[in-house]
CSV table of C-alpha atoms and ligand atoms in Angstrom, one decimal:
chain,number,residue,atom,x,y,z
K,197,UNK,CA,-76.8,18.5,-75.9
K,198,UNK,CA,-74.7,20.9,-74.0
K,199,UNK,CA,-71.8,21.8,-76.3
K,200,UNK,CA,-68.4,22.1,-74.6
K,201,UNK,CA,-68.3,25.1,-72.4
K,202,UNK,CA,-64.8,24.4,-70.9
K,203,UNK,CA,-62.7,23.5,-74.0
K,204,UNK,CA,-62.1,25.4,-77.1
K,205,UNK,CA,-59.8,24.1,-79.8
K,206,UNK,CA,-58.4,27.6,-80.4
K,207,UNK,CA,-57.3,28.0,-76.8
K,208,UNK,CA,-53.6,27.6,-77.9
K,209,UNK,CA,-50.5,28.2,-75.8
K,210,UNK,CA,-48.8,31.4,-76.9
K,211,UNK,CA,-46.7,32.1,-78.8
K,212,UNK,CA,-48.5,29.7,-81.1
K,213,UNK,CA,-46.3,27.1,-82.9
K,214,UNK,CA,-47.9,26.1,-86.2
K,215,UNK,CA,-45.4,23.3,-87.0
K,216,UNK,CA,-46.7,20.4,-84.8
K,217,UNK,CA,-50.3,21.0,-86.0
K,218,UNK,CA,-49.3,21.4,-89.6
K,219,UNK,CA,-47.1,18.2,-89.5
K,220,UNK,CA,-49.9,16.2,-88.0
K,221,UNK,CA,-52.4,17.5,-90.6
K,222,UNK,CA,-50.0,16.8,-93.5
K,223,UNK,CA,-49.7,13.2,-92.4
K,224,UNK,CA,-53.5,12.8,-92.1
K,225,UNK,CA,-54.3,11.6,-95.6
K,226,UNK,CA,-58.0,11.5,-95.0
K,227,UNK,CA,-58.1,15.1,-93.9
K,228,UNK,CA,-56.0,16.1,-96.9
K,229,UNK,CA,-58.3,14.3,-99.2
K,230,UNK,CA,-61.5,15.9,-97.7
K,231,UNK,CA,-60.1,19.4,-97.7
K,232,UNK,CA,-58.2,19.1,-101.0
K,233,UNK,CA,-61.1,17.8,-103.1
K,234,UNK,CA,-63.6,20.2,-101.5
K,235,UNK,CA,-61.5,23.3,-102.0
K,236,UNK,CA,-60.4,22.4,-105.5
K,237,UNK,CA,-64.1,21.9,-106.5
K,238,UNK,CA,-65.1,25.2,-104.9
K,239,UNK,CA,-62.2,27.1,-106.5
K,240,UNK,CA,-63.1,25.7,-109.9
K,241,UNK,CA,-66.8,26.6,-109.3
K,242,UNK,CA,-65.9,30.2,-108.4
K,243,UNK,CA,-63.7,30.6,-111.5
K,244,UNK,CA,-66.4,29.1,-113.8
K,245,UNK,CA,-69.1,31.2,-112.1
K,246,UNK,CA,-67.3,34.4,-112.6
K,247,UNK,CA,-66.5,33.6,-116.2
K,248,UNK,CA,-70.0,32.6,-117.1
K,249,UNK,CA,-71.8,35.5,-115.5
K,250,UNK,CA,-69.3,38.4,-115.7
K,251,UNK,CA,-67.2,37.2,-118.7
K,252,UNK,CA,-64.5,39.8,-119.5
K,253,UNK,CA,-66.1,42.1,-116.9
K,254,UNK,CA,-64.8,39.9,-114.0
K,255,UNK,CA,-61.8,42.1,-113.3
K,256,UNK,CA,-64.0,45.2,-113.4
K,257,UNK,CA,-66.5,43.7,-111.0
K,258,UNK,CA,-63.8,42.8,-108.5
K,259,UNK,CA,-62.4,46.3,-108.8
K,260,UNK,CA,-65.8,47.8,-108.2
K,261,UNK,CA,-66.5,45.6,-105.1
K,262,UNK,CA,-63.1,46.4,-103.7
K,263,UNK,CA,-63.6,50.1,-104.3
K,264,UNK,CA,-67.1,50.1,-102.5
K,265,UNK,CA,-65.5,48.5,-99.4
K,266,UNK,CA,-62.4,50.7,-99.5
K,267,UNK,CA,-64.5,53.9,-99.9
K,268,UNK,CA,-66.6,52.9,-96.9
K,269,UNK,CA,-63.5,52.1,-94.8
K,270,UNK,CA,-61.9,55.4,-95.8
K,271,UNK,CA,-65.0,57.2,-94.4
K,272,UNK,CA,-65.9,54.7,-91.7
K,273,UNK,CA,-66.7,57.3,-89.0
K,274,UNK,CA,-69.2,59.1,-91.3
K,275,UNK,CA,-70.9,55.8,-92.5
K,276,UNK,CA,-71.1,54.5,-88.9
K,277,UNK,CA,-72.9,57.7,-87.8
K,278,UNK,CA,-75.3,57.4,-90.7
K,279,UNK,CA,-76.0,53.7,-90.0
K,280,UNK,CA,-76.6,54.3,-86.3
K,281,UNK,CA,-79.0,57.1,-87.1
K,282,UNK,CA,-80.9,55.0,-89.6
K,283,UNK,CA,-80.9,51.8,-87.6
K,284,UNK,CA,-81.9,53.7,-84.4
K,285,UNK,CA,-84.7,55.4,-86.3
K,286,UNK,CA,-86.0,51.9,-87.4
K,287,UNK,CA,-86.0,50.7,-83.8
K,288,UNK,CA,-82.7,48.8,-83.6
K,289,UNK,CA,-80.7,49.1,-80.4
K,290,UNK,CA,-77.1,49.6,-81.4
K,291,UNK,CA,-74.3,48.8,-78.9
K,292,UNK,CA,-70.5,49.1,-79.2
K,293,UNK,CA,-68.1,46.5,-77.8
K,294,UNK,CA,-64.4,47.1,-77.6
K,295,UNK,CA,-63.6,43.4,-77.4
K,296,UNK,CA,-65.2,39.9,-77.4
K,297,UNK,CA,-65.7,39.7,-73.7
K,298,UNK,CA,-67.6,43.0,-73.7
K,299,UNK,CA,-69.7,41.9,-76.7
K,300,UNK,CA,-70.7,38.7,-75.0
K,301,UNK,CA,-71.5,40.6,-71.7
K,302,UNK,CA,-73.9,42.9,-73.6
K,303,UNK,CA,-75.6,39.9,-75.2
K,304,UNK,CA,-75.9,38.1,-71.8
K,305,UNK,CA,-77.3,41.3,-70.2
K,306,UNK,CA,-80.0,41.5,-72.9
K,307,UNK,CA,-80.8,37.9,-72.4
K,308,UNK,CA,-81.0,38.3,-68.6
K,309,UNK,CA,-83.2,41.4,-68.8
K,310,UNK,CA,-85.6,39.6,-71.2
K,311,UNK,CA,-85.6,36.4,-69.2
K,312,UNK,CA,-84.3,34.3,-72.2
K,313,UNK,CA,-83.6,30.6,-71.6
K,314,UNK,CA,-83.3,29.1,-75.1
K,315,UNK,CA,-81.2,30.5,-77.9
K,316,UNK,CA,-81.1,29.6,-81.5
K,317,UNK,CA,-78.0,30.8,-83.3
K,318,UNK,CA,-77.2,31.1,-87.0
K,319,UNK,CA,-73.6,30.9,-88.4
K,320,UNK,CA,-71.4,33.8,-87.5
K,321,UNK,CA,-67.7,34.1,-87.6
K,322,UNK,CA,-67.8,37.1,-85.3
K,323,UNK,CA,-69.5,35.1,-82.6
K,324,UNK,CA,-66.8,32.4,-83.1
K,325,UNK,CA,-64.3,35.2,-82.5
K,326,UNK,CA,-66.0,36.3,-79.3
K,327,UNK,CA,-66.6,32.7,-78.2
K,328,UNK,CA,-70.2,33.4,-77.6
K,329,UNK,CA,-71.4,29.8,-77.5
K,330,UNK,CA,-69.5,28.8,-74.4
K,331,UNK,CA,-70.4,32.1,-72.7
K,332,UNK,CA,-74.1,31.5,-73.3
K,333,UNK,CA,-73.9,27.9,-72.1
K,334,UNK,CA,-71.9,28.9,-69.0
K,335,UNK,CA,-74.7,31.4,-68.2
K,336,UNK,CA,-77.2,28.6,-68.3
K,337,UNK,CA,-78.8,29.5,-71.6
K,338,UNK,CA,-79.4,26.5,-73.7
K,339,UNK,CA,-78.0,27.4,-77.1
K,340,UNK,CA,-78.2,25.5,-80.4
K,341,UNK,CA,-76.2,26.2,-83.6
K,342,UNK,CA,-78.7,26.0,-86.4
K,343,UNK,CA,-76.5,26.0,-89.5
K,344,UNK,CA,-76.2,22.3,-90.4
K,345,UNK,CA,-72.4,22.3,-90.4
K,346,UNK,CA,-72.2,24.3,-87.1
K,347,UNK,CA,-74.9,22.1,-85.6
K,348,UNK,CA,-72.8,19.0,-86.4
K,349,UNK,CA,-69.6,20.6,-85.0
K,350,UNK,CA,-71.5,21.5,-81.8
K,351,UNK,CA,-72.6,17.9,-81.4
K,352,UNK,CA,-69.1,16.7,-82.0
K,353,UNK,CA,-67.5,19.3,-79.7
K,354,UNK,CA,-65.5,20.5,-82.6
K,355,UNK,CA,-64.7,23.9,-84.1
K,356,UNK,CA,-65.1,25.3,-87.7
K,357,UNK,CA,-62.1,24.8,-90.0
K,358,UNK,CA,-63.3,26.9,-92.9
K,359,UNK,CA,-65.0,30.3,-93.0
K,360,UNK,CA,-67.9,29.2,-95.3
K,361,UNK,CA,-67.9,25.4,-95.0
K,362,UNK,CA,-67.2,24.9,-91.3
K,363,UNK,CA,-67.1,21.1,-91.3
K,364,UNK,CA,-65.0,20.7,-94.5
K,365,UNK,CA,-62.8,18.3,-92.5
K,366,UNK,CA,-65.5,15.8,-91.8
K,367,UNK,CA,-67.3,13.1,-93.8
K,368,UNK,CA,-70.9,11.8,-93.5
K,369,UNK,CA,-69.8,8.8,-91.4
K,370,UNK,CA,-68.5,11.2,-88.7
K,371,UNK,CA,-71.8,13.0,-88.8
K,372,UNK,CA,-73.8,9.8,-88.5
K,373,UNK,CA,-71.7,8.8,-85.4
K,374,UNK,CA,-72.2,12.2,-83.8
K,375,UNK,CA,-76.0,12.1,-84.4
K,376,UNK,CA,-76.2,8.5,-83.0
K,377,UNK,CA,-74.2,9.4,-79.9
K,378,UNK,CA,-75.6,12.8,-79.1
K,379,UNK,CA,-79.2,12.6,-80.3
K,380,UNK,CA,-79.8,8.9,-79.6
K,381,UNK,CA,-81.0,8.1,-83.2
K,382,UNK,CA,-80.0,4.9,-85.1
K,383,UNK,CA,-76.8,5.3,-87.0
K,384,UNK,CA,-77.1,6.3,-90.7
K,385,UNK,CA,-74.8,8.0,-93.1
K,386,UNK,CA,-77.5,8.8,-95.6
K,387,UNK,CA,-77.3,12.6,-96.2
K,388,UNK,CA,-81.1,13.0,-96.8
K,389,UNK,CA,-81.9,11.1,-93.6
K,390,UNK,CA,-79.3,13.0,-91.6
K,391,UNK,CA,-80.7,16.3,-92.8
K,392,UNK,CA,-84.2,15.2,-91.9
K,393,UNK,CA,-83.1,14.3,-88.3
K,394,UNK,CA,-81.4,17.7,-87.9
K,395,UNK,CA,-84.5,19.5,-89.3
K,396,UNK,CA,-86.8,17.6,-86.9
K,397,UNK,CA,-84.6,18.4,-83.9
K,398,UNK,CA,-84.2,22.1,-84.9
K,399,UNK,CA,-87.8,22.9,-85.7
K,400,UNK,CA,-88.8,22.1,-82.1
K,401,UNK,CA,-86.0,24.5,-80.8
K,402,UNK,CA,-87.1,27.3,-83.1
K,403,UNK,CA,-90.7,26.9,-81.8
K,404,UNK,CA,-89.6,27.3,-78.2
K,405,UNK,CA,-86.6,29.7,-78.5
K,406,UNK,CA,-86.9,33.2,-77.0
K,407,UNK,CA,-83.5,34.5,-78.1
K,408,UNK,CA,-82.1,34.5,-81.7
K,409,UNK,CA,-78.5,35.3,-82.4
K,410,UNK,CA,-77.0,36.0,-85.8
K,411,UNK,CA,-74.1,37.6,-87.5
K,412,UNK,CA,-74.3,40.0,-90.4
K,413,UNK,CA,-72.9,39.9,-93.9
K,414,UNK,CA,-73.4,43.5,-94.6
K,415,UNK,CA,-74.7,46.6,-92.8
K,416,UNK,CA,-76.4,49.2,-95.1
K,417,UNK,CA,-75.6,52.7,-93.8
K,418,UNK,CA,-78.3,54.5,-95.7
K,419,UNK,CA,-81.2,52.3,-94.5
K,420,UNK,CA,-79.8,51.0,-91.2
K,421,UNK,CA,-80.4,47.4,-92.5
K,422,UNK,CA,-78.7,44.2,-91.2
K,423,UNK,CA,-78.2,41.8,-94.2
K,424,UNK,CA,-77.8,38.1,-93.6
K,425,UNK,CA,-77.2,35.5,-96.4
K,426,UNK,CA,-77.8,31.8,-95.8
K,427,UNK,CA,-78.5,28.8,-97.9
K,428,UNK,CA,-80.5,26.8,-95.4
K,429,UNK,CA,-83.1,29.4,-94.3
K,430,UNK,CA,-82.0,28.9,-90.7
K,431,UNK,CA,-80.9,32.6,-90.4
K,432,UNK,CA,-84.5,33.7,-91.2
K,433,UNK,CA,-85.9,31.4,-88.5
K,434,UNK,CA,-83.3,32.6,-85.9
K,435,UNK,CA,-84.1,36.2,-86.6
K,436,UNK,CA,-87.8,36.1,-86.9
K,437,UNK,CA,-89.2,33.3,-84.6
K,438,UNK,CA,-87.7,34.3,-81.2
K,439,UNK,CA,-89.0,37.5,-79.5
K,440,UNK,CA,-85.5,38.9,-79.1
K,441,UNK,CA,-82.9,39.1,-81.9
K,442,UNK,CA,-79.2,40.0,-81.2
K,443,UNK,CA,-76.9,40.5,-84.2
K,444,UNK,CA,-73.2,40.6,-84.0
K,445,UNK,CA,-71.1,42.4,-86.6
K,446,UNK,CA,-67.6,43.7,-87.0
K,447,UNK,CA,-67.4,47.5,-87.7
K,448,UNK,CA,-66.0,46.7,-91.2
K,449,UNK,CA,-69.3,45.2,-92.4
K,450,UNK,CA,-70.7,48.6,-93.5
K,451,UNK,CA,-71.5,49.5,-97.1
K,452,UNK,CA,-73.0,52.8,-98.2
K,453,UNK,CA,-76.4,52.0,-99.7
K,454,UNK,CA,-78.8,49.5,-101.2
K,455,UNK,CA,-77.4,50.0,-104.8
K,456,UNK,CA,-74.0,48.8,-103.5
K,457,UNK,CA,-75.6,45.8,-101.8
K,458,UNK,CA,-76.5,44.4,-105.3
K,459,UNK,CA,-72.8,44.3,-106.3
K,460,UNK,CA,-71.6,42.8,-103.0
K,461,UNK,CA,-74.3,40.1,-102.9
K,462,UNK,CA,-73.3,38.9,-106.4
K,463,UNK,CA,-69.6,38.7,-105.7
K,464,UNK,CA,-70.2,37.1,-102.3
K,465,UNK,CA,-72.4,34.3,-103.6
K,466,UNK,CA,-70.1,33.6,-106.6
K,467,UNK,CA,-66.9,33.6,-104.6
K,468,UNK,CA,-68.1,31.6,-101.6
K,469,UNK,CA,-70.4,28.9,-103.1
K,470,UNK,CA,-70.3,29.6,-106.9
K,471,UNK,CA,-74.1,30.4,-106.8
K,472,UNK,CA,-75.7,33.3,-108.7
K,473,UNK,CA,-77.1,34.4,-105.3
K,474,UNK,CA,-77.4,32.7,-101.9
K,475,UNK,CA,-80.8,31.1,-101.4
K,476,UNK,CA,-82.0,33.4,-98.7
K,477,UNK,CA,-81.0,37.1,-98.4
K,478,UNK,CA,-82.6,38.6,-95.3
K,479,UNK,CA,-82.7,42.4,-94.8
K,480,UNK,CA,-83.7,43.3,-91.3
K,481,UNK,CA,-84.6,46.9,-90.8
K,482,UNK,CA,-85.9,47.1,-87.2
K,483,UNK,CA,-88.2,44.8,-85.1
K,484,UNK,CA,-91.7,43.6,-86.1
K,485,UNK,CA,-94.1,46.5,-87.0
K,486,UNK,CA,-97.6,46.6,-85.5
K,487,UNK,CA,-99.2,45.3,-88.8
K,488,UNK,CA,-96.6,42.6,-89.3
K,489,UNK,CA,-97.2,38.9,-88.5
K,490,UNK,CA,-93.6,37.7,-87.9
K,491,UNK,CA,-90.5,39.1,-86.3
K,492,UNK,CA,-89.0,39.9,-83.0
K,493,UNK,CA,-90.2,42.5,-80.4
K,494,UNK,CA,-86.6,43.7,-80.0
K,495,UNK,CA,-83.6,43.9,-82.3
K,496,UNK,CA,-80.1,44.6,-81.0
K,497,UNK,CA,-76.9,45.0,-83.0
K,498,UNK,CA,-73.6,44.7,-81.3
K,499,UNK,CA,-70.8,46.4,-83.3
K,500,UNK,CA,-67.5,44.8,-82.4
K,501,UNK,CA,-64.1,46.5,-82.6
K,502,UNK,CA,-61.8,43.8,-81.1
K,503,UNK,CA,-58.6,45.2,-82.8
K,504,UNK,CA,-60.2,46.3,-86.0
K,505,UNK,CA,-59.5,50.0,-85.5
K,506,UNK,CA,-55.8,49.0,-85.3
K,507,UNK,CA,-56.1,47.3,-88.7
K,508,UNK,CA,-57.8,50.4,-90.0
K,509,UNK,CA,-54.5,52.2,-90.2
K,510,UNK,CA,-53.6,52.9,-93.8
K,511,UNK,CA,-51.0,50.2,-94.5
K,512,UNK,CA,-53.4,47.4,-93.4
K,513,UNK,CA,-56.8,48.9,-94.0
K,514,UNK,CA,-57.4,46.9,-97.2
K,515,UNK,CA,-57.7,43.7,-95.0
K,516,UNK,CA,-61.0,45.0,-93.6
K,517,UNK,CA,-62.5,44.9,-97.1
K,518,UNK,CA,-62.8,41.1,-96.5
K,519,UNK,CA,-66.3,39.8,-97.0
K,520,UNK,CA,-65.5,36.4,-95.5
K,521,UNK,CA,-66.2,34.5,-98.8
K,522,UNK,CA,-63.5,31.9,-98.2
K,523,UNK,CA,-62.3,32.0,-101.8
K,524,UNK,CA,-58.7,32.6,-100.7
K,525,UNK,CA,-58.8,29.5,-98.5
K,526,UNK,CA,-60.0,27.4,-101.5
K,527,UNK,CA,-57.3,28.7,-103.7
K,528,UNK,CA,-54.4,28.4,-101.2
K,529,UNK,CA,-52.0,25.5,-101.7
K,530,UNK,CA,-51.0,25.7,-98.0
K,531,UNK,CA,-54.6,25.6,-96.6
K,532,UNK,CA,-55.4,22.7,-98.9
K,533,UNK,CA,-52.7,20.6,-97.3
K,534,UNK,CA,-52.9,21.6,-93.6
K,535,UNK,CA,-56.7,22.5,-93.2
K,536,UNK,CA,-58.1,25.2,-91.0
K,537,UNK,CA,-57.4,23.9,-87.4
K,538,UNK,CA,-53.7,24.1,-88.1
K,539,UNK,CA,-53.8,27.9,-88.0
K,540,UNK,CA,-54.7,27.9,-84.2
K,541,UNK,CA,-57.4,30.6,-84.5
K,542,UNK,CA,-60.9,31.2,-85.8
K,543,UNK,CA,-59.9,32.7,-89.1
K,544,UNK,CA,-57.8,30.3,-91.2
K,545,UNK,CA,-56.2,30.3,-94.6
K,546,UNK,CA,-54.6,33.3,-96.2
K,547,UNK,CA,-56.9,35.9,-94.6
K,548,UNK,CA,-56.5,34.3,-91.2
K,549,UNK,CA,-52.8,34.2,-91.6
K,550,UNK,CA,-52.9,38.0,-92.2
K,551,UNK,CA,-55.5,39.2,-89.7
K,552,UNK,CA,-54.9,36.9,-86.7
K,553,UNK,CA,-51.4,38.3,-86.0
K,554,UNK,CA,-52.9,41.8,-86.3
K,555,UNK,CA,-55.8,41.1,-84.0
K,556,UNK,CA,-53.8,39.1,-81.5
K,557,UNK,CA,-50.3,40.3,-81.8
K,558,UNK,CA,-47.5,39.3,-84.2
K,559,UNK,CA,-45.4,38.0,-81.3
K,560,UNK,CA,-48.3,35.6,-80.4
K,561,UNK,CA,-48.7,34.2,-83.9
K,562,UNK,CA,-45.3,34.6,-85.6
K,563,UNK,CA,-45.7,31.5,-87.8
K,564,UNK,CA,-48.8,32.6,-89.6
K,565,UNK,CA,-47.4,35.3,-92.0
K,566,UNK,CA,-44.9,32.6,-93.0
K,567,UNK,CA,-47.6,30.0,-93.7
K,568,UNK,CA,-47.8,31.0,-97.4
K,569,UNK,CA,-45.9,30.3,-100.6
K,570,UNK,CA,-46.5,33.9,-101.8
K,571,UNK,CA,-47.8,32.4,-105.0
K,572,UNK,CA,-50.5,35.0,-105.3
K,573,UNK,CA,-53.4,32.6,-105.7
K,574,UNK,CA,-55.3,34.2,-102.8
K,575,UNK,CA,-55.0,37.7,-104.5
K,576,UNK,CA,-56.3,36.4,-107.8
K,577,UNK,CA,-59.3,34.7,-106.0
K,578,UNK,CA,-60.2,37.6,-103.8
K,579,UNK,CA,-63.4,39.3,-105.0
K,580,UNK,CA,-62.5,42.6,-103.3
K,581,UNK,CA,-58.8,42.5,-104.5
K,582,UNK,CA,-57.0,42.4,-101.2
K,583,UNK,CA,-53.3,42.2,-101.9
K,584,UNK,CA,-52.6,39.4,-99.4
K,585,UNK,CA,-49.0,38.6,-100.5
K,586,UNK,CA,-48.1,42.3,-100.0
K,587,UNK,CA,-49.6,42.2,-96.5
K,588,UNK,CA,-47.6,39.0,-95.7
K,589,UNK,CA,-44.4,40.7,-96.7
K,590,UNK,CA,-45.3,43.8,-94.6
K,591,UNK,CA,-46.1,41.6,-91.6
K,592,UNK,CA,-42.7,39.8,-92.0
K,593,UNK,CA,-41.0,43.2,-92.1
K,594,UNK,CA,-42.8,44.2,-88.9
K,595,UNK,CA,-41.7,40.9,-87.3
K,596,UNK,CA,-38.1,41.7,-88.1
K,597,UNK,CA,-38.4,45.3,-86.8
K,598,UNK,CA,-40.0,44.0,-83.6
K,599,UNK,CA,-37.3,41.3,-83.4
K,600,UNK,CA,-40.0,38.6,-83.3
K,601,UNK,CA,-38.0,36.3,-85.7
K,602,UNK,CA,-35.5,33.9,-84.1
K,603,UNK,CA,-31.7,34.5,-84.1
K,604,UNK,CA,-31.0,31.7,-86.6
K,605,UNK,CA,-33.6,33.1,-89.1
K,606,UNK,CA,-32.1,36.6,-88.8
K,607,UNK,CA,-28.6,35.2,-89.4
K,608,UNK,CA,-29.7,33.2,-92.5
K,609,UNK,CA,-31.4,36.2,-94.0
K,610,UNK,CA,-28.5,38.5,-93.1
K,611,UNK,CA,-26.1,36.1,-95.0
K,612,UNK,CA,-28.5,36.0,-97.9
K,613,UNK,CA,-28.8,39.8,-98.0
K,614,UNK,CA,-24.9,40.0,-97.8
K,615,UNK,CA,-24.6,37.6,-100.7
K,616,UNK,CA,-26.9,39.6,-102.9
K,617,UNK,CA,-24.9,42.8,-102.6
K,618,UNK,CA,-22.3,41.9,-105.3
K,619,UNK,CA,-21.6,39.3,-108.0
K,620,UNK,CA,-18.6,37.7,-106.3
K,621,UNK,CA,-20.4,37.3,-103.0
K,622,UNK,CA,-23.3,35.7,-104.7
K,623,UNK,CA,-21.0,33.3,-106.6
K,624,UNK,CA,-19.2,32.4,-103.4
K,625,UNK,CA,-22.4,31.7,-101.4
K,626,UNK,CA,-24.2,29.8,-104.2
K,627,UNK,CA,-21.0,27.8,-104.9
K,628,UNK,CA,-20.7,26.7,-101.3
K,629,UNK,CA,-24.4,25.9,-101.2
K,630,UNK,CA,-24.1,23.7,-104.4
K,631,UNK,CA,-21.1,21.8,-103.1
K,632,UNK,CA,-22.8,21.1,-99.7
K,633,UNK,CA,-26.1,20.1,-101.2
K,634,UNK,CA,-24.5,17.8,-103.8
K,635,UNK,CA,-22.5,16.2,-101.0
K,636,UNK,CA,-25.6,15.7,-98.9
K,637,UNK,CA,-27.3,14.2,-102.0
K,638,UNK,CA,-24.5,11.7,-102.8
K,639,UNK,CA,-25.7,8.2,-103.5
K,640,UNK,CA,-29.2,9.5,-104.2
K,641,UNK,CA,-29.8,9.3,-108.0
K,642,UNK,CA,-27.4,9.2,-110.9
K,643,UNK,CA,-24.4,11.4,-111.3
K,644,UNK,CA,-25.1,14.4,-113.5
K,645,UNK,CA,-24.7,13.6,-117.1
K,646,UNK,CA,-27.0,16.3,-118.4
K,647,UNK,CA,-29.7,18.7,-117.3
K,648,UNK,CA,-32.4,16.0,-117.0
K,649,UNK,CA,-30.8,13.9,-114.4
K,650,UNK,CA,-30.8,14.9,-110.7
K,651,UNK,CA,-29.6,14.0,-107.3
K,652,UNK,CA,-31.9,14.3,-104.3
K,653,UNK,CA,-31.2,15.3,-100.7
K,654,UNK,CA,-33.3,13.3,-98.2
K,655,UNK,CA,-32.1,15.0,-95.1
K,656,UNK,CA,-30.8,18.5,-94.4
K,657,UNK,CA,-29.6,18.9,-90.8
K,658,UNK,CA,-30.0,21.8,-88.4
K,659,UNK,CA,-32.2,24.8,-88.8
K,660,UNK,CA,-32.9,23.9,-92.4
K,661,UNK,CA,-34.2,20.4,-91.6
K,662,UNK,CA,-37.8,21.6,-92.4
K,663,UNK,CA,-37.0,21.6,-96.1
K,664,UNK,CA,-36.6,17.8,-96.1
K,665,UNK,CA,-39.1,17.0,-93.3
K,666,UNK,CA,-41.8,15.8,-95.6
K,667,UNK,CA,-40.1,15.2,-99.0
K,668,UNK,CA,-36.7,15.0,-100.7
K,669,UNK,CA,-35.0,18.2,-101.8
K,670,UNK,CA,-33.6,18.4,-105.3
K,671,UNK,CA,-29.8,18.9,-105.2
K,672,UNK,CA,-28.4,21.5,-107.6
K,673,UNK,CA,-26.8,20.5,-110.9
K,674,UNK,CA,-23.0,20.1,-110.9
K,675,UNK,CA,-22.6,23.3,-112.9
K,676,UNK,CA,-24.5,26.6,-112.3
K,677,UNK,CA,-26.5,28.2,-115.0
K,678,UNK,CA,-23.8,30.9,-115.3
K,679,UNK,CA,-21.1,28.2,-115.9
K,680,UNK,CA,-23.2,26.4,-118.5
K,681,UNK,CA,-24.0,29.7,-120.2
K,682,UNK,CA,-20.4,30.8,-120.3
K,683,UNK,CA,-19.5,27.4,-121.8
K,684,UNK,CA,-21.6,25.8,-124.5
K,685,UNK,CA,-24.9,27.6,-123.6
K,686,UNK,CA,-24.2,30.8,-125.4
K,687,UNK,CA,-23.0,29.0,-128.6
K,688,UNK,CA,-26.0,26.6,-128.6
K,689,UNK,CA,-28.2,29.7,-128.8
W,983,LIG,S1,-59.6,37.8,-98.2
W,983,LIG,FE1,-60.8,38.0,-100.0
W,983,LIG,S2,-61.0,35.9,-100.8
W,983,LIG,FE2,-60.3,35.8,-98.6
W,983,LIG,S3,-62.2,35.5,-97.5
W,983,LIG,FE3,-61.7,37.7,-97.6
W,983,LIG,S4,-62.9,38.5,-99.3
W,983,LIG,FE4,-62.8,36.3,-99.5
C-alpha cells in the first residue's frame, strides 16, 4: 500500500470554479443519498443529545464554550507563552511553522534524525491541510492512516469529504472492493469482517512503527497537555507505541486550563457524534517517564500558523473558535446536496466556505462564500456560536471591494440596489421582472385564476440560467401583492 504521492483531489486549478463539481455532485443520486441520510441522522442526534443532556441550559452551554474559545483567542499571545513554558517543562519539543511546507519539513527532519522508516498516523485535519501524507511517502517513509475511515480513503486513493466522517460519501461495497484490491483479501461487505481485516492489518503496523503522528483537539495552556479524542483507540496506539510522537496543531487549539477542557469535551462529543463523550480522550503531557511502561521517548508539537494570524484580526477572529465538530456541515442544506469534495479544499461545508477563502485568498475561492443559502442553520448548530452567515456577508463585501466578483454580477446587484432606493423604481423593476418571467413561463401550467395556481419557468437564459439549471422556477402571480392588497385584499381583511 503506497497511497498516492503524486495526486491530490484538492489540487484544483485557481481560481476554483465550484459549479462543475457541484453540478456533477447534484446529479449523483447515490452520493446525495449517502451524504443526505448520514448528515440528517447526525444533525438529529446532535439536537436530541443537547436537549437530553443540557435541556434548557443548551444555549448557555454554547455561549460558555464560545466564550472560552473567544477569551483564549483574545489573549492568544499570553496563552501561547504559558503553553510553551508548561509543555517545554514537561519535556515536549515545541516547534513553530509558518506554513504547511515548513510544518512537513520539521516533521521530516525529526524522522530523518531519528532514523524513522514506518509511520502510523491518526486522523488530523491539520495534516490534511499541510498534505503530510504525500510528503512522508515521497520521503520514503511508509505511512499508514489508522482511523478506519482515513485508512479506507488511503487504500482507495481518495480524500476526506467531511471533517468528522471522512468517508461519508462511500458505502460498504466500495470498502469491500478497496480491501480486496489493495490488501488481497476475499471480497466482503460485512462491516464486522471488514473491521477485523483492518484491525489485523493495523496491529502489525503499530507493532513495528517508529514514528507516530497525530493532530490535537485541544492544547491546555496551564498544563502543556495535548488532548486527542478518538472513538477507535487508534490515536492512543499512534501516540504511545512508536518511540517518536509528532503532533500537529493549529495555533487556535489552545484553551486556558483543565476546567475548561471539561466543557469543550462535552460540546465536542455531542456536536460531532452525539455521544456523551468520545470513547477515548487522551491527554499527553510529555514523553514517557522513567517509571512508566508505555509512551514515546520523544514528543514534538508543531504549531501551525498557515494564515491563521490573518484570520485572528478582529472581524474574522470568531472563525478560529471552530472545534472542527462538523455540526455545521450536517445542518447545511448546501453541503447535504453537493458533498465535501465539491468545495475543492480540505475544509468543506459552511466552515470551509468561510475559512478556505481566508486561508488561500478570496480571489482563489470566490465561489465559496456564495455556496450558502444564508438560512442560518449552521449558526444554530455551532456549539461555539460562530456567526457564519455574518461572516459570509462580510466575505462577499470584501469580494466586491477587491473587485473579485464578475462584471455581470456587479451590474445585477447595482440594478437591484438602484431599484430599492425608491418606491417607483422598485415597482418599475419588479413589474418588468414579472412580465418577463410570466412570458418565459407561458404554456407551463394553467393561467392564473387565483393564488393557488402557478406557472413555471423551465429555462431562464443568460447570466441567470443557473436559477433553472436543476429545477423549474416559479413564475410570479399575474398581480403583485401590492396590487392585490390595494384591490380586494384590504377589504377581505
Ligand atoms: S463552525 Fe462550529 S459547527 Fe462548524 S465545525 Fe466549527 S465548531 Fe463545529
